[in-house]
PDB file of C-alpha atoms in Angstrom:
ATOM      1  CA  MET A   1       0.107   0.121  -0.063  1.00  0.00           C
ATOM      2  CA  GLN A   2       1.317   3.364  -0.666  1.00  0.00           C
ATOM      3  CA  LYS A   3       0.650   4.916   2.682  1.00  0.00           C
ATOM      4  CA  ASP A   4       2.841   1.911   4.240  1.00  0.00           C
ATOM      5  CA  GLN A   5       5.773   2.220   1.477  1.00  0.00           C
ATOM      6  CA  GLU A   6       5.963   6.068   1.973  1.00  0.00           C
ATOM      7  CA  LEU A   7       6.620   5.147   6.000  1.00  0.00           C
ATOM      8  CA  GLU A   8       9.520   2.963   5.190  1.00  0.00           C
ATOM      9  CA  GLU A   9      12.946   4.038   6.458  1.00  0.00           C
ATOM     10  CA  LEU A  10      16.270   4.063   4.368  1.00  0.00           C
ATOM     11  CA  SER A  11      18.733   1.396   5.191  1.00  0.00           C
ATOM     12  CA  THR A  12      21.318   1.897   7.423  1.00  0.00           C
ATOM     13  CA  ALA A  13      23.623   1.889   4.444  1.00  0.00           C
ATOM     14  CA  SER A  14      21.541   4.365   2.864  1.00  0.00           C
ATOM     15  CA  LEU A  15      21.438   6.794   5.579  1.00  0.00           C
ATOM     16  CA  GLN A  16      25.259   6.452   5.967  1.00  0.00           C
ATOM     17  CA  ASN A  17      25.780   7.107   2.121  1.00  0.00           C
ATOM     18  CA  LEU A  18      23.274  10.319   2.666  1.00  0.00           C
ATOM     19  CA  GLU A  19      25.175  11.401   5.523  1.00  0.00           C
ATOM     20  CA  TYR A  20      28.646  11.242   3.475  1.00  0.00           C
ATOM     21  CA  THR A  21      26.831  13.162   0.863  1.00  0.00           C
ATOM     22  CA  LEU A  22      25.787  15.794   2.898  1.00  0.00           C
ATOM     23  CA  ALA A  23      28.413  16.107   5.424  1.00  0.00           C
ATOM     24  CA  GLY A  24      31.323  15.245   3.559  1.00  0.00           C
ATOM     25  CA  PRO A  25      34.629  13.053   4.431  1.00  0.00           C
ATOM     26  CA  THR A  26      35.865  15.630   6.763  1.00  0.00           C
ATOM     27  CA  GLN A  27      33.907  15.155  10.002  1.00  0.00           C
ATOM     28  CA  ASP A  28      35.825  12.595  12.263  1.00  0.00           C
ATOM     29  CA  ASP A  29      34.320   9.781  14.154  1.00  0.00           C
ATOM     30  CA  ALA A  30      34.577  11.676  17.542  1.00  0.00           C
ATOM     31  CA  ARG A  31      32.740  14.830  16.306  1.00  0.00           C
ATOM     32  CA  ARG A  32      30.173  12.515  14.603  1.00  0.00           C
ATOM     33  CA  ARG A  33      29.591  10.722  17.747  1.00  0.00           C
ATOM     34  CA  ALA A  34      29.336  13.857  19.541  1.00  0.00           C
ATOM     35  CA  SER A  35      26.939  15.303  17.149  1.00  0.00           C
ATOM     36  CA  ARG A  36      24.512  12.217  17.354  1.00  0.00           C
ATOM     37  CA  ALA A  37      24.491  12.485  21.192  1.00  0.00           C
ATOM     38  CA  ALA A  38      23.372  15.958  21.167  1.00  0.00           C
ATOM     39  CA  ASP A  39      20.817  14.805  18.761  1.00  0.00           C
ATOM     40  CA  ALA A  40      19.753  12.465  21.112  1.00  0.00           C
ATOM     41  CA  ARG A  41      19.295  14.666  24.173  1.00  0.00           C
ATOM     42  CA  LEU A  42      17.413  17.072  21.940  1.00  0.00           C
ATOM     43  CA  VAL A  43      15.002  14.062  21.019  1.00  0.00           C
ATOM     44  CA  ASP A  44      14.556  13.469  24.595  1.00  0.00           C
ATOM     45  CA  ILE A  45      13.666  16.680  25.324  1.00  0.00           C
ATOM     46  CA  LEU A  46      11.363  17.220  22.586  1.00  0.00           C
ATOM     47  CA  ARG A  47       9.692  13.725  23.624  1.00  0.00           C
ATOM     48  CA  ALA A  48       9.108  15.270  26.859  1.00  0.00           C
ATOM     49  CA  ASP A  49       7.090  18.069  25.201  1.00  0.00           C
ATOM     50  CA  ASN A  50       5.199  15.455  23.463  1.00  0.00           C
ATOM     51  CA  PHE A  51       6.928  16.648  20.348  1.00  0.00           C
ATOM     52  CA  GLN A  52       4.521  20.072  20.368  1.00  0.00           C
ATOM     53  CA  GLY A  53       5.239  23.636  21.434  1.00  0.00           C
ATOM     54  CA  PRO A  54       8.202  26.029  21.078  1.00  0.00           C
ATOM     55  CA  ARG A  55      11.184  24.004  21.272  1.00  0.00           C
ATOM     56  CA  TYR A  56       9.478  21.600  19.005  1.00  0.00           C
ATOM     57  CA  GLU A  57       8.654  24.173  16.213  1.00  0.00           C
ATOM     58  CA  LYS A  58      12.280  25.784  16.594  1.00  0.00           C
ATOM     59  CA  THR A  59      13.845  22.489  15.652  1.00  0.00           C
ATOM     60  CA  ALA A  60      10.712  21.884  12.989  1.00  0.00           C
ATOM     61  CA  THR A  61      11.938  25.379  11.530  1.00  0.00           C
ATOM     62  CA  ARG A  62      15.626  24.957  11.499  1.00  0.00           C
ATOM     63  CA  LEU A  63      15.348  21.403   9.639  1.00  0.00           C
ATOM     64  CA  MET A  64      12.904  22.593   7.392  1.00  0.00           C
ATOM     65  CA  GLU A  65      15.227  25.434   6.178  1.00  0.00           C
ATOM     66  CA  TYR A  66      17.936  23.113   5.891  1.00  0.00           C
ATOM     67  CA  GLY A  67      15.934  20.717   4.113  1.00  0.00           C
ATOM     68  CA  TRP A  68      14.687  23.031   1.806  1.00  0.00           C
ATOM     69  CA  LEU A  69      18.328  24.590   0.991  1.00  0.00           C
ATOM     70  CA  THR A  70      19.319  20.809   0.334  1.00  0.00           C
ATOM     71  CA  ILE A  71      16.371  19.848  -1.916  1.00  0.00           C
ATOM     72  CA  ASN A  72      16.086  23.167  -3.642  1.00  0.00           C
ATOM     73  CA  LYS A  73      19.974  23.067  -4.703  1.00  0.00           C
ATOM     74  CA  TRP A  74      19.223  19.317  -5.620  1.00  0.00           C
ATOM     75  CA  THR A  75      16.698  20.246  -7.932  1.00  0.00           C
ATOM     76  CA  GLY A  76      18.863  22.754  -9.566  1.00  0.00           C
ATOM     77  CA  ASN A  77      21.803  20.088 -10.416  1.00  0.00           C
ATOM     78  CA  GLY A  78      19.591  17.142 -10.793  1.00  0.00           C
ATOM     79  CA  GLU A  79      20.928  15.287  -7.852  1.00  0.00           C
ATOM     80  CA  VAL A  80      17.222  14.999  -6.314  1.00  0.00           C
ATOM     81  CA  PHE A  81      16.250  12.529  -8.724  1.00  0.00           C
ATOM     82  CA  ILE A  82      19.400  10.545  -8.165  1.00  0.00           C
ATOM     83  CA  GLN A  83      18.783  10.638  -4.338  1.00  0.00           C
ATOM     84  CA  ALA A  84      15.203   9.431  -5.199  1.00  0.00           C
ATOM     85  CA  ARG A  85      16.315   6.565  -7.136  1.00  0.00           C
ATOM     86  CA  ARG A  86      18.819   5.704  -4.370  1.00  0.00           C
ATOM     87  CA  ALA A  87      15.667   5.589  -1.772  1.00  0.00           C
ATOM     88  CA  GLY A  88      13.684   3.440  -3.885  1.00  0.00           C
ATOM     89  CA  ARG A  89      11.523   6.101  -4.846  1.00  0.00           C
ATOM     90  CA  PRO A  90      12.600   6.764  -8.452  1.00  0.00           C
ATOM     91  CA  VAL A  91      10.786   9.458 -10.632  1.00  0.00           C
ATOM     92  CA  PRO A  92       9.992   8.017 -14.196  1.00  0.00           C
ATOM     93  CA  ALA A  93      12.621   8.777 -16.522  1.00  0.00           C
ATOM     94  CA  HIS A  94      10.287  10.753 -19.054  1.00  0.00           C
ATOM     95  CA  MET A  95       9.325  13.247 -15.838  1.00  0.00           C
ATOM     96  CA  THR A  96      12.540  14.436 -15.049  1.00  0.00           C
ATOM     97  CA  ALA A  97      12.671  18.160 -16.133  1.00  0.00           C
ATOM     98  CA  PRO A  98      16.389  19.483 -15.556  1.00  0.00           C
ATOM     99  CA  ASP A  99      15.484  22.996 -17.117  1.00  0.00           C
ATOM    100  CA  TRP A 100      12.488  23.848 -14.966  1.00  0.00           C
ATOM    101  CA  ASP A 101      12.740  27.127 -13.353  1.00  0.00           C
ATOM    102  CA  LEU A 102      13.317  28.817 -10.026  1.00  0.00           C
ATOM    103  CA  ASP A 103       9.865  29.435  -9.073  1.00  0.00           C
ATOM    104  CA  ALA A 104       8.766  26.059  -9.855  1.00  0.00           C
ATOM    105  CA  ARG A 105      11.789  24.265  -7.988  1.00  0.00           C
ATOM    106  CA  SER A 106      10.811  26.253  -4.999  1.00  0.00           C
ATOM    107  CA  GLU A 107       7.201  25.336  -5.188  1.00  0.00           C
ATOM    108  CA  VAL A 108       8.328  21.565  -5.358  1.00  0.00           C
ATOM    109  CA  ALA A 109      10.948  21.893  -2.365  1.00  0.00           C
ATOM    110  CA  THR A 110       8.780  23.431  -0.127  1.00  0.00           C
ATOM    111  CA  GLU A 111       5.886  20.739  -0.781  1.00  0.00           C
ATOM    112  CA  THR A 112       8.431  18.225  -0.505  1.00  0.00           C
ATOM    113  CA  VAL A 113      10.073  19.143   3.132  1.00  0.00           C
ATOM    114  CA  VAL A 114       6.361  19.823   4.429  1.00  0.00           C
ATOM    115  CA  ALA A 115       5.499  16.441   3.581  1.00  0.00           C
ATOM    116  CA  GLY A 116       9.260  15.353   4.880  1.00  0.00           C
ATOM    117  CA  LEU A 117       8.375  16.919   8.009  1.00  0.00           C
ATOM    118  CA  ASP A 118       4.984  14.645   8.519  1.00  0.00           C
ATOM    119  CA  LEU A 119       7.266  11.681   7.565  1.00  0.00           C
ATOM    120  CA  PHE A 120      10.127  12.602   9.817  1.00  0.00           C
ATOM    121  CA  LEU A 121       7.789  13.398  12.884  1.00  0.00           C
ATOM    122  CA  GLU A 122       5.434  10.066  12.653  1.00  0.00           C
ATOM    123  CA  HIS A 123       8.532   7.799  11.750  1.00  0.00           C
ATOM    124  CA  GLY A 124      11.621   9.410  13.091  1.00  0.00           C
ATOM    125  CA  LEU A 125      10.480  10.861  16.094  1.00  0.00           C
ATOM    126  CA  ILE A 126       6.800   9.490  17.423  1.00  0.00           C
ATOM    127  CA  ARG A 127       7.799   5.828  16.394  1.00  0.00           C
ATOM    128  CA  GLY A 128      11.328   6.264  17.421  1.00  0.00           C
ATOM    129  CA  LYS A 129      12.769   4.947  14.482  1.00  0.00           C
ATOM    130  CA  TRP A 130      15.679   7.670  14.502  1.00  0.00           C
ATOM    131  CA  THR A 131      18.698   6.612  17.003  1.00  0.00           C
ATOM    132  CA  PRO A 132      21.909   8.214  17.360  1.00  0.00           C
ATOM    133  CA  GLU A 133      23.370   4.594  16.431  1.00  0.00           C
ATOM    134  CA  GLY A 134      21.420   4.482  13.135  1.00  0.00           C
ATOM    135  CA  GLY A 135      24.165   6.067  10.641  1.00  0.00           C
ATOM    136  CA  ALA A 136      22.505   9.374  10.461  1.00  0.00           C
ATOM    137  CA  SER A 137      22.133  12.775  12.460  1.00  0.00           C
ATOM    138  CA  LEU A 138      18.567  14.273  12.683  1.00  0.00           C
ATOM    139  CA  ALA A 139      19.355  16.873   9.847  1.00  0.00           C
ATOM    140  CA  THR A 140      20.267  13.731   7.626  1.00  0.00           C
ATOM    141  CA  TYR A 141      17.456  11.654   8.499  1.00  0.00           C
ATOM    142  CA  PHE A 142      14.934  14.883   7.841  1.00  0.00           C
ATOM    143  CA  VAL A 143      16.374  15.050   4.282  1.00  0.00           C
ATOM    144  CA  GLY A 144      15.916  11.216   3.924  1.00  0.00           C
ATOM    145  CA  ALA A 145      12.385  11.808   4.781  1.00  0.00           C
ATOM    146  CA  SER A 146      12.019  14.681   2.351  1.00  0.00           C
ATOM    147  CA  ILE A 147      13.577  12.599  -0.331  1.00  0.00           C
ATOM    148  CA  ARG A 148      10.985   9.728   0.389  1.00  0.00           C
ATOM    149  CA  SER A 149       8.371  12.567  -0.231  1.00  0.00           C
ATOM    150  CA  PHE A 150       9.936  13.909  -3.219  1.00  0.00           C
ATOM    151  CA  ARG A 151       8.535  11.451  -5.759  1.00  0.00           C
ATOM    152  CA  THR A 152       4.866  11.999  -4.932  1.00  0.00           C
ATOM    153  CA  VAL A 153       5.098  15.473  -4.931  1.00  0.00           C
ATOM    154  CA  TYR A 154       7.096  15.985  -7.855  1.00  0.00           C
ATOM    155  CA  THR A 155       4.857  13.893 -10.179  1.00  0.00           C
ATOM    156  CA  ARG A 156       1.950  15.536  -8.900  1.00  0.00           C
ATOM    157  CA  TRP A 157       3.349  18.932  -9.847  1.00  0.00           C
ATOM    158  CA  PHE A 158       4.509  17.503 -13.233  1.00  0.00           C
ATOM    159  CA  ARG A 159       1.158  16.349 -14.536  1.00  0.00           C
ATOM    160  CA  GLY A 160      -0.182  19.594 -13.295  1.00  0.00           C
ATOM    161  CA  VAL A 161       2.012  21.395 -15.799  1.00  0.00           C
ATOM    162  CA  GLN A 162       1.082  19.058 -18.681  1.00  0.00           C
ATOM    163  CA  VAL A 163      -2.613  19.738 -17.861  1.00  0.00           C
ATOM    164  CA  GLY A 164      -1.766  23.286 -17.943  1.00  0.00           C
ATOM    165  CA  GLN A 165       0.325  23.286 -21.326  1.00  0.00           C
ATOM    166  CA  ALA A 166      -2.430  21.211 -22.917  1.00  0.00           C
ATOM    167  CA  GLU A 167      -4.739  24.231 -21.984  1.00  0.00           C
ATOM    168  CA  LEU A 168      -2.497  26.528 -23.494  1.00  0.00           C
ATOM    169  CA  GLU A 169      -2.560  24.490 -26.533  1.00  0.00           C
ATOM    170  CA  LEU A 170       1.135  24.196 -27.434  1.00  0.00           C
ATOM    171  CA  PRO A 171       2.528  23.924 -30.598  1.00  0.00           C
ATOM    172  CA  PRO A 172       3.024  20.708 -32.371  1.00  0.00           C
ATOM    173  CA  ALA A 173       6.545  19.059 -32.293  1.00  0.00           C
ATOM    174  CA  ASP A 174       9.523  20.675 -33.978  1.00  0.00           C
ATOM    175  CA  SER A 175      11.112  19.507 -37.177  1.00  0.00           C
ATOM    176  CA  ASP A 176      13.372  17.527 -35.639  1.00  0.00           C
ATOM    177  CA  GLY A 177      10.728  15.442 -33.415  1.00  0.00           C
ATOM    178  CA  ALA A 178      11.602  17.126 -29.977  1.00  0.00           C
ATOM    179  CA  PRO A 179       8.641  18.337 -28.064  1.00  0.00           C
ATOM    180  CA  ALA A 180       8.345  22.289 -28.495  1.00  0.00           C
ATOM    181  CA  ASP A 181       8.892  23.724 -25.085  1.00  0.00           C
ATOM    182  CA  ARG A 182       7.883  20.615 -23.127  1.00  0.00           C
ATOM    183  CA  ASP A 183       9.211  21.186 -19.584  1.00  0.00           C
ATOM    184  CA  ILE A 184       8.132  25.238 -19.584  1.00  0.00           C
ATOM    185  CA  PRO A 185       6.001  25.345 -16.182  1.00  0.00           C
ATOM    186  CA  ASP A 186       2.721  27.104 -16.764  1.00  0.00           C
ATOM    187  CA  GLN A 187       2.910  30.018 -14.351  1.00  0.00           C
ATOM    188  CA  ARG A 188      -0.876  30.377 -14.318  1.00  0.00           C
ATOM    189  CA  ALA A 189      -1.179  26.937 -12.374  1.00  0.00           C
ATOM    190  CA  THR A 190       1.356  28.200  -9.642  1.00  0.00           C
ATOM    191  CA  ASP A 191      -0.564  28.521  -6.052  1.00  0.00           C
ATOM    192  CA  PRO A 192       0.611  31.789  -4.467  1.00  0.00           C
ATOM    193  CA  PHE A 193       0.885  29.973  -1.365  1.00  0.00           C
ATOM    194  CA  TYR A 194       3.774  28.149  -2.667  1.00  0.00           C
ATOM    195  CA  ALA A 195       4.932  30.461  -4.869  1.00  0.00           C
ATOM    196  CA  ALA A 196       5.681  32.643  -1.984  1.00  0.00           C
ATOM    197  CA  ALA A 197       7.302  29.959   0.064  1.00  0.00           C
ATOM    198  CA  THR A 198      11.179  30.781  -1.318  1.00  0.00           C
ATOM    199  CA  HIS A 199      14.121  30.763   0.905  1.00  0.00           C
ATOM    200  CA  ASP A 200      13.578  34.166   2.001  1.00  0.00           C
ATOM    201  CA  GLU A 201      10.169  33.814   2.965  1.00  0.00           C
ATOM    202  CA  ILE A 202      10.353  30.348   4.576  1.00  0.00           C
ATOM    203  CA  LYS A 203      10.857  31.666   8.100  1.00  0.00           C
ATOM    204  CA  ARG A 204       8.033  34.084   7.895  1.00  0.00           C
ATOM    205  CA  ILE A 205       5.586  31.469   6.560  1.00  0.00           C
ATOM    206  CA  LEU A 206       6.141  28.612   9.074  1.00  0.00           C
ATOM    207  CA  PRO A 207       5.086  30.414  12.169  1.00  0.00           C
ATOM    208  CA  TYR A 208       1.619  30.626  10.410  1.00  0.00           C
ATOM    209  CA  ILE A 209       1.370  26.867  10.213  1.00  0.00           C
ATOM    210  CA  THR A 210       0.701  26.348  14.089  1.00  0.00           C
ATOM    211  CA  ASP A 211      -2.619  24.455  13.545  1.00  0.00           C
ATOM    212  CA  THR A 212      -1.073  20.909  13.900  1.00  0.00           C
ATOM    213  CA  LYS A 213      -4.162  19.415  11.905  1.00  0.00           C
ATOM    214  CA  VAL A 214      -3.323  22.099   8.951  1.00  0.00           C
ATOM    215  CA  ARG A 215       0.208  21.060   8.907  1.00  0.00           C
ATOM    216  CA  ARG A 216      -0.322  17.456   8.856  1.00  0.00           C
ATOM    217  CA  GLY A 217      -3.475  17.865   6.384  1.00  0.00           C
ATOM    218  CA  LEU A 218      -1.026  19.951   4.286  1.00  0.00           C
ATOM    219  CA  ALA A 219       1.650  17.188   4.344  1.00  0.00           C
ATOM    220  CA  LEU A 220      -0.832  14.658   3.583  1.00  0.00           C
ATOM    221  CA  ARG A 221      -1.800  16.457   0.527  1.00  0.00           C
ATOM    222  CA  ALA A 222       1.407  16.676  -0.674  1.00  0.00           C
ATOM    223  CA  LEU A 223       2.019  12.989  -0.228  1.00  0.00           C
ATOM    224  CA  GLY A 224      -0.648  12.416  -2.685  1.00  0.00           C
ATOM    225  CA  TYR A 225      -3.966  12.052  -0.274  1.00  0.00           C
ATOM    226  CA  THR A 226      -7.220  13.645  -1.646  1.00  0.00           C
ATOM    227  CA  GLN A 227      -8.646  16.317   0.893  1.00  0.00           C
ATOM    228  CA  GLN A 228     -11.305  13.972   1.941  1.00  0.00           C
ATOM    229  CA  GLN A 229      -8.749  11.532   2.829  1.00  0.00           C
ATOM    230  CA  ALA A 230      -6.484  14.130   4.375  1.00  0.00           C
ATOM    231  CA  ALA A 231      -9.316  15.494   6.389  1.00  0.00           C
ATOM    232  CA  ALA A 232     -10.073  12.156   7.694  1.00  0.00           C
ATOM    233  CA  GLU A 233      -6.697  11.235   8.739  1.00  0.00           C
ATOM    234  CA  VAL A 234      -6.635  14.574  10.923  1.00  0.00           C
ATOM    235  CA  GLY A 235     -10.163  14.142  11.998  1.00  0.00           C
ATOM    236  CA  LEU A 236     -11.856  16.594  10.435  1.00  0.00           C
ATOM    237  CA  THR A 237     -14.646  17.078   8.182  1.00  0.00           C
ATOM    238  CA  GLU A 238     -13.558  17.772   4.180  1.00  0.00           C
ATOM    239  CA  LYS A 239     -15.227  21.426   4.266  1.00  0.00           C
ATOM    240  CA  ALA A 240     -13.431  22.277   7.762  1.00  0.00           C
ATOM    241  CA  LEU A 241      -9.978  21.417   6.472  1.00  0.00           C
ATOM    242  CA  GLU A 242     -10.607  23.310   3.345  1.00  0.00           C
ATOM    243  CA  GLY A 243     -11.709  26.244   5.223  1.00  0.00           C
ATOM    244  CA  ARG A 244      -8.807  26.145   7.622  1.00  0.00           C
ATOM    245  CA  ILE A 245      -6.115  25.786   4.999  1.00  0.00           C
ATOM    246  CA  SER A 246      -8.061  28.912   3.008  1.00  0.00           C
ATOM    247  CA  ARG A 247      -7.879  30.917   6.002  1.00  0.00           C
ATOM    248  CA  LEU A 248      -4.005  30.225   6.338  1.00  0.00           C
ATOM    249  CA  ARG A 249      -3.490  30.922   2.688  1.00  0.00           C
ATOM    250  CA  ALA A 250      -5.583  34.298   3.032  1.00  0.00           C
ATOM    251  CA  ARG A 251      -3.474  35.900   5.833  1.00  0.00           C
ATOM    252  CA  ILE A 252      -0.180  34.689   4.529  1.00  0.00           C
ATOM    253  CA  LEU A 253      -1.022  36.126   1.387  1.00  0.00           C
ATOM    254  CA  SER A 254      -2.426  39.620   3.340  1.00  0.00           C
ATOM    255  CA  ASP A 255       0.748  39.617   5.381  1.00  0.00           C
ATOM    256  CA  LEU A 256       3.208  39.087   2.692  1.00  0.00           C
ATOM    257  CA  ALA A 257       1.304  41.866   0.527  1.00  0.00           C
ATOM    258  CA  GLU A 258       1.677  44.341   3.665  1.00  0.00           C
ATOM    259  CA  LYS A 259       5.162  43.848   3.989  1.00  0.00           C
ATOM    260  CA  SER A 260       5.851  43.996  -0.045  1.00  0.00           C
ATOM    261  CA  ASP A 261       4.361  47.287  -0.052  1.00  0.00           C
ATOM    262  CA  LEU A 262       7.246  48.489   2.379  1.00  0.00           C
ATOM    263  CA  GLY A 263       9.394  48.158  -0.643  1.00  0.00           C
ATOM    264  CA  GLU A 264      13.318  47.035  -0.471  1.00  0.00           C
ATOM    265  CA  GLY A 265      13.844  49.543   2.218  1.00  0.00           C
ATOM    266  CA  GLY A 266      11.208  48.636   4.442  1.00  0.00           C
ATOM    267  CA  ALA A 267      11.320  46.544   7.730  1.00  0.00           C
ATOM    268  CA  ARG A 268      12.689  43.102   7.569  1.00  0.00           C
TER     269      ARG A 268
END
């Protein structure tokens, strides 16, 4: 079943390889052990808080920022497709789009780390699958959770782009048989909620998502759940979840619009 497959953790060897990719070979064993011990103490503190409250929110924000920077960088150089394949979640070859633009990459990276947070919390923290002996830091484990979420997020985005392009009635293939402008995203299809979530905005957006049911609902939607399925999972009616998400988007867009009116010289 897809839900169970999404929750499968990476193997110890896969996590170690990912750790090597992220941290490089320069970190010695003593430093790694000290880092893992610090992570373990942090998890104990967060568990005592029932993975809620300001300390958890601060940790989640820090991990999401790190994950966003990593995933967004990897969308630019194609590494994200390699990592997804290594994680056993390969994107079909015909769907890879190495020339997608910055807005599209930002949108997909944001949805990916939101979905990754849900997996990280449920699987790594609540179920206790992350351990200091497991071959990865908390940050690496979070990136691994995001990678496991990437295929579903990306394929949904890619299919949405295809629909948008069909509506625009793109021209036929070029004379050499290559599809004309095949991978140019349809900017009309970009949700302003996600388009706003660039690196400069992520700190400003995350504090808005204080409603745990909305955060989990957004993560489930990013994983491919329907609105009805996501609502059932978080214990809300479909209409109630839709209303909460709509109000969240309205608050974010209103606030960002007010701040953008300040101009480049305004307060930050």
